[in-house]
Coordinates of C-alpha atoms in Angstrom, one line a residue:
Chain B
X169 CA 6.1 -48.8 12.4
X170 CA 7.6 -50.6 9.4
X171 CA 10.9 -49.8 7.8
X172 CA 9.0 -48.4 4.9
X173 CA 7.0 -46.0 7.1
X174 CA 10.1 -44.8 8.9
X175 CA 11.7 -44.0 5.5
X176 CA 8.7 -42.0 4.2
X177 CA 8.3 -38.4 4.9
X178 CA 7.9 -35.0 3.3
X179 CA 10.3 -32.1 4.0
X180 CA 9.7 -28.4 3.0
X181 CA 12.8 -26.1 2.7
X182 CA 11.8 -22.5 2.3
X183 CA 14.2 -19.6 1.9
X184 CA 14.8 -16.3 0.2
X185 CA 17.0 -15.8 -2.9
X186 CA 20.6 -17.2 -2.3
X187 CA 19.8 -18.2 1.2
X188 CA 21.2 -21.8 0.9
X189 CA 17.9 -23.6 0.5
X190 CA 19.0 -25.7 -2.6
X191 CA 22.3 -26.7 -0.9
X192 CA 20.4 -27.8 2.3
X193 CA 17.9 -29.8 0.2
X194 CA 20.7 -31.5 -1.6
X195 CA 22.5 -32.3 1.7
X196 CA 19.3 -33.8 3.1
X197 CA 18.8 -35.9 -0.1
X198 CA 22.4 -37.2 0.1
X199 CA 22.1 -37.8 3.8
X200 CA 19.0 -40.0 3.2
X201 CA 21.2 -42.7 1.7
X202 CA 18.5 -43.5 -0.8
X203 CA 18.6 -43.3 -4.6
X204 CA 17.7 -39.7 -5.5
X205 CA 15.7 -38.3 -8.4
X206 CA 16.0 -34.6 -8.9
X207 CA 12.8 -33.0 -10.3
X208 CA 13.7 -29.6 -11.9
X209 CA 10.8 -27.2 -12.6
X210 CA 13.0 -24.6 -14.1
X211 CA 13.2 -24.1 -17.9
X212 CA 16.3 -22.5 -19.5
X213 CA 14.1 -19.8 -21.0
X214 CA 16.8 -17.2 -20.9
X215 CA 20.6 -17.0 -20.4
X216 CA 20.4 -16.0 -16.7
X217 CA 18.2 -18.9 -15.8
X218 CA 20.3 -21.2 -18.0
X219 CA 23.4 -20.3 -16.0
X220 CA 21.6 -20.9 -12.7
X221 CA 20.4 -24.3 -13.8
X222 CA 23.9 -25.2 -15.0
X223 CA 25.4 -24.2 -11.6
X224 CA 22.8 -26.4 -9.8
X225 CA 23.5 -29.3 -12.1
X226 CA 27.3 -29.2 -11.5
X227 CA 26.8 -29.4 -7.8
X228 CA 24.7 -32.6 -7.9
X229 CA 26.1 -36.1 -7.7
X230 CA 26.3 -37.8 -11.1
X231 CA 24.2 -40.8 -10.1
X232 CA 21.1 -38.8 -9.3
X233 CA 18.2 -39.2 -11.7
X234 CA 17.0 -36.0 -13.4
X235 CA 13.5 -35.1 -14.6
X236 CA 12.8 -31.7 -16.0
X237 CA 9.1 -30.8 -15.8
X238 CA 7.8 -27.2 -15.7
X239 CA 4.1 -28.0 -15.3
X240 CA 2.9 -31.6 -14.6
X241 CA 4.5 -31.9 -11.2
X242 CA 1.9 -34.3 -9.6
X243 CA 2.2 -36.7 -12.6
X244 CA 5.9 -36.7 -12.3
X245 CA 5.8 -37.3 -8.5
X246 CA 3.4 -40.1 -9.0
X247 CA 5.7 -41.8 -11.5
X248 CA 9.0 -41.4 -9.6
X249 CA 8.2 -41.5 -5.9
X250 CA 8.4 -44.9 -4.2
X251 CA 9.4 -46.7 -1.0
X252 CA 13.1 -46.5 -0.5
X253 CA 13.5 -43.6 -2.9
X254 CA 14.2 -39.9 -2.4
X255 CA 12.8 -37.2 -4.7
X256 CA 13.9 -33.6 -4.5
X257 CA 11.6 -31.0 -6.1
X258 CA 13.2 -27.7 -7.0
X259 CA 11.3 -25.5 -6.9
X260 CA 7.6 -25.0 -6.0
X261 CA 7.5 -21.3 -6.6
X262 CA 9.0 -21.6 -10.1
X263 CA 6.4 -24.3 -10.8
X264 CA 3.6 -21.9 -9.8
X265 CA 5.1 -19.2 -12.0
X266 CA 5.2 -21.6 -14.9
X267 CA 1.6 -22.5 -14.4
X268 CA 0.6 -18.8 -14.1
X269 CA 2.3 -18.0 -17.4
X270 CA 1.0 -21.2 -19.1
X271 CA -2.2 -19.5 -20.1
X272 CA -4.0 -22.9 -20.4
X273 CA -7.5 -22.4 -19.0
X274 CA -8.0 -24.3 -15.7
X275 CA -4.5 -25.9 -15.8
X276 CA -3.2 -24.1 -12.7
X277 CA -6.1 -25.2 -10.5
X278 CA -6.0 -28.8 -11.9
X279 CA -2.3 -29.1 -11.2
X280 CA -2.7 -27.7 -7.6
X281 CA -5.6 -30.1 -6.9
X282 CA -3.6 -33.0 -8.3
X283 CA -0.7 -32.2 -6.0
X284 CA -3.0 -31.7 -3.0
X285 CA -4.6 -35.1 -3.6
X286 CA -1.2 -36.8 -3.9
X287 CA 0.6 -35.2 -1.0
X288 CA -0.9 -37.3 1.9
X289 CA -0.1 -40.6 0.1
X290 CA 3.3 -40.0 -1.5
X291 CA 5.6 -42.9 -0.7
X292 CA 9.3 -42.5 0.2
X293 CA 11.1 -39.3 1.0
X294 CA 10.1 -36.1 -0.8
X295 CA 12.0 -32.9 -0.3
X296 CA 10.3 -29.7 -1.7
X297 CA 12.2 -26.5 -2.1
X298 CA 10.2 -23.2 -2.2
X299 CA 11.1 -19.5 -2.4
X300 CA 10.0 -17.3 0.4
X301 CA 8.6 -14.4 -1.6
X302 CA 6.0 -12.9 0.8
X303 CA 7.9 -10.8 3.3
X304 CA 8.5 -7.7 1.1
X305 CA 6.3 -4.8 0.3
X306 CA 3.0 -6.0 -1.2
X307 CA 3.4 -5.7 -5.0
X308 CA 1.3 -3.1 -6.9
X309 CA 1.0 -5.6 -9.8
X310 CA -2.1 -7.8 -9.5
X311 CA -0.5 -10.9 -11.1
X312 CA 2.4 -10.6 -8.6
X313 CA -0.1 -10.4 -5.7
X314 CA -1.9 -13.5 -7.0
X315 CA 1.4 -15.3 -7.3
X316 CA 2.2 -14.4 -3.7
X317 CA -1.2 -15.6 -2.5
X318 CA -0.8 -18.9 -4.4
X319 CA 2.8 -19.4 -3.2
X320 CA 1.9 -18.7 0.5
X321 CA -1.1 -21.0 0.4
X322 CA 0.8 -23.8 -1.3
X323 CA 3.7 -23.5 1.2
X324 CA 1.1 -23.7 4.1
X325 CA -0.6 -26.8 2.7
X326 CA 2.7 -28.6 2.1
X327 CA 4.0 -27.5 5.6
X328 CA 0.9 -28.9 7.2
X329 CA 1.6 -32.3 5.6
X330 CA 5.4 -32.2 6.1
X331 CA 7.3 -33.9 8.9
X332 CA 10.0 -31.2 8.7
X333 CA 9.9 -27.6 7.6
X334 CA 13.0 -25.5 7.5
X335 CA 13.6 -21.8 6.7
X336 CA 17.1 -21.0 5.5
X337 CA 18.6 -17.6 6.2
X338 CA 22.2 -16.7 5.2
X339 CA 22.9 -20.3 4.6
X340 CA 21.8 -21.3 8.1
X341 CA 18.8 -23.5 8.8
X342 CA 16.0 -22.5 11.1
X343 CA 13.8 -25.5 11.9
X344 CA 10.1 -24.5 12.0
X345 CA 8.7 -28.0 12.4
X346 CA 10.1 -31.4 13.2
X347 CA 13.4 -32.6 14.7
X348 CA 16.6 -30.6 14.7
X349 CA 18.9 -31.2 11.7
X350 CA 21.8 -33.5 12.1
X351 CA 24.2 -34.9 9.7
X352 CA 24.3 -31.8 7.5
X353 CA 26.7 -28.9 8.0
Chain T
X104 CA -1.1 -11.0 40.8
X105 CA -4.9 -10.8 40.5
X106 CA -6.9 -12.8 38.0
X107 CA -7.4 -9.6 36.1
X108 CA -3.6 -9.0 35.8
X109 CA -3.1 -12.6 34.6
X110 CA -5.7 -12.2 31.9
X111 CA -4.2 -8.9 30.5
X112 CA -1.6 -9.0 27.9
X113 CA -0.6 -7.8 24.4
X114 CA 0.3 -10.2 21.6
X115 CA 1.9 -9.3 18.2
X116 CA 1.5 -11.7 15.3
X117 CA 3.7 -10.8 12.4
X118 CA 3.9 -12.7 9.1
X119 CA 4.2 -12.3 5.3
X120 CA 1.3 -12.6 2.9
X121 CA -0.6 -15.9 3.3
X122 CA 1.6 -17.0 6.1
X123 CA -1.2 -18.0 8.5
X124 CA -1.0 -15.0 10.8
X125 CA -4.8 -14.3 10.8
X126 CA -5.6 -17.9 11.5
X127 CA -3.1 -18.0 14.4
X128 CA -4.5 -14.8 15.8
X129 CA -8.0 -16.1 15.6
X130 CA -7.0 -19.4 17.3
X131 CA -5.3 -17.4 20.1
X132 CA -8.4 -15.2 20.5
X133 CA -10.6 -18.4 20.7
X134 CA -8.2 -20.1 23.1
X135 CA -8.5 -17.1 25.5
X136 CA -12.0 -18.2 26.4
X137 CA -12.9 -14.5 26.6
X138 CA -15.6 -12.6 24.7
X139 CA -13.9 -11.4 21.5
X140 CA -14.2 -8.2 19.6
X141 CA -12.7 -8.2 16.1
X142 CA -11.4 -4.8 15.0
X143 CA -11.0 -4.7 11.2
X144 CA -9.0 -1.9 9.6
X145 CA -9.6 -3.1 6.1
X146 CA -12.1 -1.3 3.9
X147 CA -13.8 -3.0 1.0
X148 CA -12.4 -0.4 -1.5
X149 CA -12.1 -2.8 -4.3
X150 CA -13.4 -6.3 -5.3
X151 CA -10.2 -8.1 -4.4
X152 CA -10.1 -6.7 -0.9
X153 CA -13.8 -7.3 -0.6
X154 CA -13.3 -11.0 -1.3
X155 CA -10.5 -11.2 1.3
X156 CA -12.7 -9.5 3.9
X157 CA -15.6 -11.9 3.2
X158 CA -13.3 -14.9 3.5
X159 CA -12.0 -13.7 6.9
X160 CA -15.5 -13.0 8.1
X161 CA -16.7 -16.5 7.2
X162 CA -14.0 -18.0 9.3
X163 CA -14.8 -16.1 12.5
X164 CA -17.3 -17.3 15.2
X165 CA -20.7 -15.7 14.9
X166 CA -20.6 -14.5 18.5
X167 CA -17.6 -12.3 18.0
X168 CA -18.2 -8.5 18.0
X169 CA -17.1 -6.7 14.9
X170 CA -15.9 -3.1 14.6
X171 CA -14.7 -1.8 11.2
X172 CA -12.5 1.2 11.6
X173 CA -9.8 2.2 9.0
X174 CA -8.3 5.2 10.9
X175 CA -9.2 5.8 14.5
X176 CA -7.7 2.7 16.0
X177 CA -6.7 4.1 19.4
X178 CA -10.2 5.5 20.0
X179 CA -11.7 2.1 19.1
X180 CA -9.4 0.3 21.4
X181 CA -10.1 2.7 24.2
X182 CA -13.8 2.0 23.8
X183 CA -13.8 -1.8 23.4
X184 CA -10.8 -3.1 25.4
X185 CA -11.5 -4.1 29.0
X186 CA -10.7 -6.6 31.8
X187 CA -12.0 -10.0 30.8
X188 CA -12.2 -9.1 27.2
X189 CA -10.1 -10.0 24.1
X190 CA -9.7 -7.6 21.2
X191 CA -8.2 -8.8 17.9
X192 CA -6.8 -6.0 15.6
X193 CA -6.4 -7.0 12.0
X194 CA -4.2 -5.5 10.7
X195 CA -1.7 -2.8 11.7
X196 CA 0.0 -2.4 8.4
X197 CA -3.3 -1.8 6.6
X198 CA -4.2 0.8 9.2
X199 CA -0.9 2.5 8.5
X200 CA -1.6 2.4 4.7
X201 CA -5.1 3.9 5.3
X202 CA -3.5 6.7 7.3
X203 CA -0.8 7.4 4.7
X204 CA -3.5 7.7 2.0
X205 CA -5.9 9.7 4.2
X206 CA -4.2 13.0 3.3
X207 CA -5.5 14.6 6.4
X208 CA -2.6 16.8 7.7
X209 CA -1.1 15.6 10.9
X210 CA -3.6 12.7 11.2
X211 CA -1.0 9.9 10.8
X212 CA 1.2 11.2 13.6
X213 CA -1.7 12.0 15.9
X214 CA -3.1 8.4 15.5
X215 CA 0.4 6.9 16.1
X216 CA 0.9 9.0 19.2
X217 CA -2.6 8.1 20.5
X218 CA -1.8 4.3 20.1
X219 CA 1.6 4.7 21.7
X220 CA 0.1 6.4 24.7
X221 CA -2.6 3.8 25.0
X222 CA -0.4 0.7 24.6
X223 CA 1.0 0.4 28.1
X224 CA -2.3 0.8 29.8
X225 CA -4.7 -1.2 27.6
X226 CA -6.7 -3.6 29.8
X227 CA -7.6 -7.2 28.9
X228 CA -6.1 -9.2 26.0
X229 CA -5.2 -7.5 22.8
X230 CA -3.9 -9.3 19.8
X231 CA -2.4 -7.3 17.0
X232 CA -1.8 -8.7 13.5
X233 CA 0.8 -7.1 11.3
X234 CA 2.3 -7.8 7.9
X235 CA 6.0 -8.3 7.7
X236 CA 6.8 -6.1 4.6
X237 CA 10.5 -5.2 5.2
X238 CA 12.5 -8.2 4.1
X239 CA 12.4 -7.6 0.4
X240 CA 14.4 -5.3 -1.9
X241 CA 14.2 -1.7 -0.7
X242 CA 11.5 -0.1 -2.9
X243 CA 12.4 2.7 -5.3
X244 CA 9.2 4.5 -4.5
X245 CA 9.6 7.0 -1.7
X246 CA 6.1 6.5 -0.3
X247 CA 6.7 2.8 -0.1
X248 CA 10.0 3.4 1.8
X249 CA 8.2 5.7 4.2
X250 CA 5.5 3.0 4.7
X251 CA 8.2 0.4 5.4
X252 CA 9.9 2.6 7.9
X253 CA 6.6 3.4 9.7
X254 CA 5.6 -0.3 9.7
X255 CA 8.9 -1.5 11.0
X256 CA 9.0 1.2 13.8
X257 CA 5.4 0.4 14.8
X258 CA 6.0 -3.3 15.0
X259 CA 9.1 -2.7 17.1
X260 CA 7.2 -0.4 19.6
X261 CA 4.3 -2.9 19.9
X262 CA 6.8 -5.9 20.2
X263 CA 8.6 -4.0 23.0
X264 CA 5.3 -3.7 24.9
X265 CA 4.0 -7.2 24.1
X266 CA 4.2 -10.3 26.3
X267 CA 4.3 -12.5 23.2
X268 CA 5.5 -11.9 19.7
X269 CA 5.2 -14.6 17.0
X270 CA 6.4 -14.7 13.3
X271 CA 4.4 -17.0 11.1
X272 CA 6.0 -18.7 8.2
X273 CA 4.2 -21.2 6.0
X274 CA 1.4 -21.5 8.6
X275 CA 3.9 -22.3 11.3
X276 CA 4.5 -20.1 14.4
X277 CA 8.0 -19.0 15.3
X278 CA 7.9 -17.5 18.8
X279 CA 10.2 -14.4 19.0
X280 CA 9.2 -13.4 22.5
X281 CA 7.3 -15.0 25.4
X282 CA 6.2 -18.5 26.2
X283 CA 5.8 -21.3 23.6
X284 CA 2.4 -21.6 22.1
X285 CA 0.1 -24.3 23.5
X286 CA -3.5 -25.1 22.8
X287 CA -3.3 -24.0 19.2
X288 CA -2.5 -26.3 16.3
Chain Q
X201 CA 43.1 -20.6 24.1
X202 CA 44.7 -17.2 24.8
X203 CA 42.8 -14.2 26.0
X204 CA 43.3 -12.7 22.5
X205 CA 41.7 -15.7 20.9
X206 CA 38.7 -15.5 23.2
X207 CA 38.2 -11.9 22.4
X208 CA 38.2 -12.4 18.6
X209 CA 35.1 -13.2 16.7
X210 CA 32.9 -12.2 13.8
X211 CA 29.2 -11.5 14.3
X212 CA 26.6 -11.0 11.5
X213 CA 23.4 -9.1 12.3
X214 CA 20.8 -9.4 9.5
X215 CA 17.4 -7.8 9.5
X216 CA 14.8 -6.1 7.4
X217 CA 14.2 -2.4 7.3
X218 CA 13.6 -0.9 10.8
X219 CA 13.9 -4.3 12.4
X220 CA 16.3 -3.2 15.1
X221 CA 19.5 -4.5 13.6
X222 CA 21.6 -1.4 14.1
X223 CA 20.5 -1.0 17.7
X224 CA 21.4 -4.6 18.4
X225 CA 24.8 -4.2 16.7
X226 CA 25.5 -1.1 18.8
X227 CA 24.5 -2.9 22.0
X228 CA 26.8 -5.8 21.2
X229 CA 29.7 -3.4 20.4
X230 CA 29.1 -1.6 23.7
X231 CA 28.8 -4.9 25.6
X232 CA 32.2 -6.0 24.2
X233 CA 33.8 -3.5 26.6
X234 CA 36.4 -2.8 23.9
X235 CA 37.3 0.4 22.1
X236 CA 34.9 0.6 19.2
X237 CA 35.4 1.9 15.6
X238 CA 32.3 2.4 13.6
X239 CA 32.7 1.9 9.8
X240 CA 29.9 3.6 7.9
X241 CA 29.4 2.6 4.3
X242 CA 26.6 5.1 3.8
X243 CA 27.1 8.3 1.9
X244 CA 24.8 11.3 2.5
X245 CA 23.9 11.4 -1.2
X246 CA 20.4 12.7 -0.6
X247 CA 18.4 14.3 2.2
X248 CA 16.7 11.1 3.3
X249 CA 19.9 9.2 3.7
X250 CA 21.5 12.2 5.4
X251 CA 18.7 12.2 8.0
X252 CA 19.2 8.4 8.6
X253 CA 22.9 8.9 9.0
X254 CA 22.4 11.7 11.5
X255 CA 20.0 9.7 13.5
X256 CA 22.4 6.8 13.7
X257 CA 25.3 9.1 14.7
X258 CA 23.3 10.7 17.5
X259 CA 22.7 7.3 19.1
X260 CA 26.4 6.3 19.2
X261 CA 28.7 6.9 22.1
X262 CA 30.9 10.0 21.6
X263 CA 34.1 8.0 22.2
X264 CA 33.6 5.6 19.3
X265 CA 35.9 6.1 16.3
X266 CA 34.2 6.8 13.0
X267 CA 35.4 5.9 9.5
X268 CA 33.2 6.7 6.5
X269 CA 34.1 4.5 3.5
X270 CA 31.6 3.6 0.8
X271 CA 33.8 1.2 -1.3
X272 CA 37.2 0.1 0.1
X273 CA 35.8 -2.0 3.0
X274 CA 38.6 -4.6 3.1
X275 CA 41.3 -1.9 3.2
X276 CA 39.6 -0.1 6.1
X277 CA 39.1 -3.3 8.1
X278 CA 42.7 -4.2 7.6
X279 CA 43.7 -0.8 9.0
X280 CA 41.4 -0.6 11.9
X281 CA 40.8 -4.2 13.2
X282 CA 43.1 -5.5 15.8
X283 CA 43.4 -7.5 19.0
X284 CA 41.4 -5.9 21.8
X285 CA 39.4 -3.8 19.4
X286 CA 35.8 -3.9 18.2
X287 CA 34.8 -2.8 14.7
X288 CA 31.2 -2.4 13.7
X289 CA 30.5 -2.3 9.9
X290 CA 27.1 -0.7 8.9
X291 CA 26.1 -2.0 6.5
X292 CA 27.1 -4.7 4.0
X293 CA 24.2 -4.3 1.6
X294 CA 24.8 -0.6 1.2
X295 CA 28.4 -1.3 0.5
X296 CA 27.3 -3.7 -2.2
X297 CA 25.0 -1.1 -3.7
X298 CA 27.8 1.5 -3.7
X299 CA 30.0 -1.0 -5.6
X300 CA 27.3 -1.8 -8.1
X301 CA 26.7 1.9 -8.8
X302 CA 30.5 2.7 -8.8
X303 CA 30.8 1.7 -12.5
X304 CA 34.5 1.1 -12.1
X305 CA 35.3 -2.1 -14.1
X306 CA 36.2 -5.0 -12.0
X307 CA 36.0 -3.0 -8.7
X308 CA 33.1 -5.0 -7.3
X309 CA 34.8 -8.4 -7.7
X310 CA 38.1 -7.1 -6.4
X311 CA 36.5 -5.7 -3.3
X312 CA 34.5 -8.9 -2.7
X313 CA 37.7 -11.0 -3.1
X314 CA 39.6 -8.8 -0.8
X315 CA 37.0 -9.1 1.9
X316 CA 36.7 -12.9 1.5
X317 CA 40.5 -13.2 1.8
X318 CA 40.5 -11.1 4.9
X319 CA 37.6 -12.6 6.8
X320 CA 39.3 -15.7 8.2
X321 CA 42.2 -13.7 9.6
X322 CA 40.6 -10.5 11.0
X323 CA 41.8 -10.0 14.5
X324 CA 39.6 -8.7 17.3
X325 CA 35.8 -8.4 17.3
X326 CA 34.0 -7.5 14.1
X327 CA 30.3 -7.0 13.9
X328 CA 28.8 -6.8 10.4
X329 CA 25.2 -5.5 9.8
X330 CA 23.3 -6.5 6.7
X331 CA 19.9 -5.9 5.3
X332 CA 17.8 -9.0 4.6
X333 CA 16.5 -8.1 1.1
X334 CA 15.7 -11.5 -0.4
X335 CA 12.4 -12.6 1.1
X336 CA 10.1 -10.5 -1.2
X337 CA 8.8 -11.1 -4.7
X338 CA 11.8 -11.6 -7.1
X339 CA 12.4 -8.2 -8.7
X340 CA 11.7 -7.7 -12.5
X341 CA 14.7 -5.4 -12.7
X342 CA 17.9 -7.3 -13.7
X343 CA 20.2 -5.1 -11.6
X344 CA 18.0 -5.6 -8.5
X345 CA 18.2 -9.4 -9.1
X346 CA 21.9 -9.2 -9.4
X347 CA 22.0 -7.1 -6.2
X348 CA 19.9 -9.7 -4.4
X349 CA 22.2 -12.5 -5.6
X350 CA 25.3 -10.7 -4.4
X351 CA 23.8 -9.8 -1.0
X352 CA 22.5 -13.3 -0.4
X353 CA 25.9 -14.9 -1.3
X354 CA 27.9 -12.4 0.8
X355 CA 25.7 -12.9 3.8
X356 CA 26.2 -16.7 3.4
X357 CA 29.9 -16.4 3.2
X358 CA 30.1 -14.1 6.3
X359 CA 27.7 -16.3 8.2
X360 CA 29.8 -19.3 7.5
X361 CA 32.9 -17.5 9.0
X362 CA 30.9 -16.0 11.9
X363 CA 30.7 -17.3 15.4
X364 CA 27.3 -15.7 15.9
X365 CA 24.5 -14.8 13.4
X366 CA 21.3 -13.1 14.4
X367 CA 18.2 -12.2 12.5
X368 CA 16.3 -9.2 14.0
X369 CA 12.5 -9.1 13.6
X370 CA 10.4 -6.3 15.1
X371 CA 13.4 -5.3 17.3
X372 CA 13.7 -8.9 18.7
X373 CA 16.8 -11.1 18.1
X374 CA 16.5 -14.6 16.6
X375 CA 19.8 -16.3 17.0
X376 CA 20.6 -18.4 13.9
X377 CA 24.1 -19.5 14.9
X378 CA 26.1 -19.4 18.1
X379 CA 25.3 -18.8 21.8
X380 CA 22.1 -17.1 23.0
X381 CA 22.4 -13.3 23.5
X382 CA 22.9 -12.1 27.0
X383 CA 23.7 -8.6 28.3
X384 CA 21.6 -6.9 25.7
X385 CA 18.0 -6.0 26.1

């Protein structure tokens, strides 16, 4: 196995709201020792989201690259992933929500297909963060059910391709796949 | 311990929406090497549910038996469980929802009592699938709260009787009770 | 390490609705062998909650102390925690809800600050019970989102200070931090 192979890998960090998933993802990115690009799918559409984005930004090292992209995730990953690089995607579920609301016919499926095609061949380290949204009462709202179905399926597909999958609960990591976590606290 | 004793056991697979619980249950049923009966509690009451049922059906081996029963679960289990047989029940939480909506006085409690009485003496392999619905914000709706209470209590009672309990997250199994999973991927 | 140090520690038990978190907390309190004070944050504001409180009360040993306090949790802990004592707090998320509804300007933040200040220096055994409410679909309601944020953050802060953190699912404990559970079934 070449050095390049060793350094490549996909990680999925899942967790509920305020479960510590972003912090863990950032620790793993830092611990990679590689140059990091942070891909933010959030848009500061309202004050509350703006405040969350600002808080996340303040926590990140100043030398990390930043790409803000609500929809074209595969295209962004294709452009910024590479051997010896680490890319952190925050977050998948927000990206899905953006696509559901985008109201551009066929866009959602095209973006999902593009990511699925890209996943097995992405070079370098890629860390995906996703919200676990499917362990509550099934929503009455049909769009919310569709969202849950899409999120669960996407998490499954990424988990199947990932070398490491972690669920965070109360700030603590529960490793679902791959080696135990070391070097993060 | 006789071969029959070894082959008997109850398994509970819990998981959120699209977490891979059905697929895992089906893999375990197949891995048992026993003739399988699939007990479906879903009813094709609307188009969306009809599509889900059809997708599940397509995935199952053609030689599995199929019993569709939304309410009388204990009676069905009594008739189809047996030594050297595997029965897969999908799913418990839907069965509870059917009973809550059935509006037949006393039916819910009678069915729960019948299942509780049967659980310790069921012969053969029985695999129960349930939806984890209780890790979200407590619902404002009183019926939804009652549903959550019933589901949580039922899962606890079956877990206490089960030899193996697994929570699925993003398609990955997290064993909560019993031996690690082998022979399924 | 003195006997007093060995006997001191903070435990956090998280779990969804009817997941067995209260029962586990009570078993751990009993297994401590120490005199126990039960701090209840619930108020019997309606019939349903009254019934839940009564069921909890019936399960507890008669010699446990009982303090009912919906808001001033830090003050109560300061008064009843001590070396050679075990205090069980049930539950954190209800306490947060009480504070959110209290409509007393600044009270919520003052109470959170007081608990944060107290946590590192609490003597004796303290067992906190919290509801995992953040793994469902993000609520549309802004107050519910704020509640989820507060609950997740609080659980993280207590988990960071705790020697043991356990998530209960279907009545089964999943240890997230600290030594495996023994002496409870």
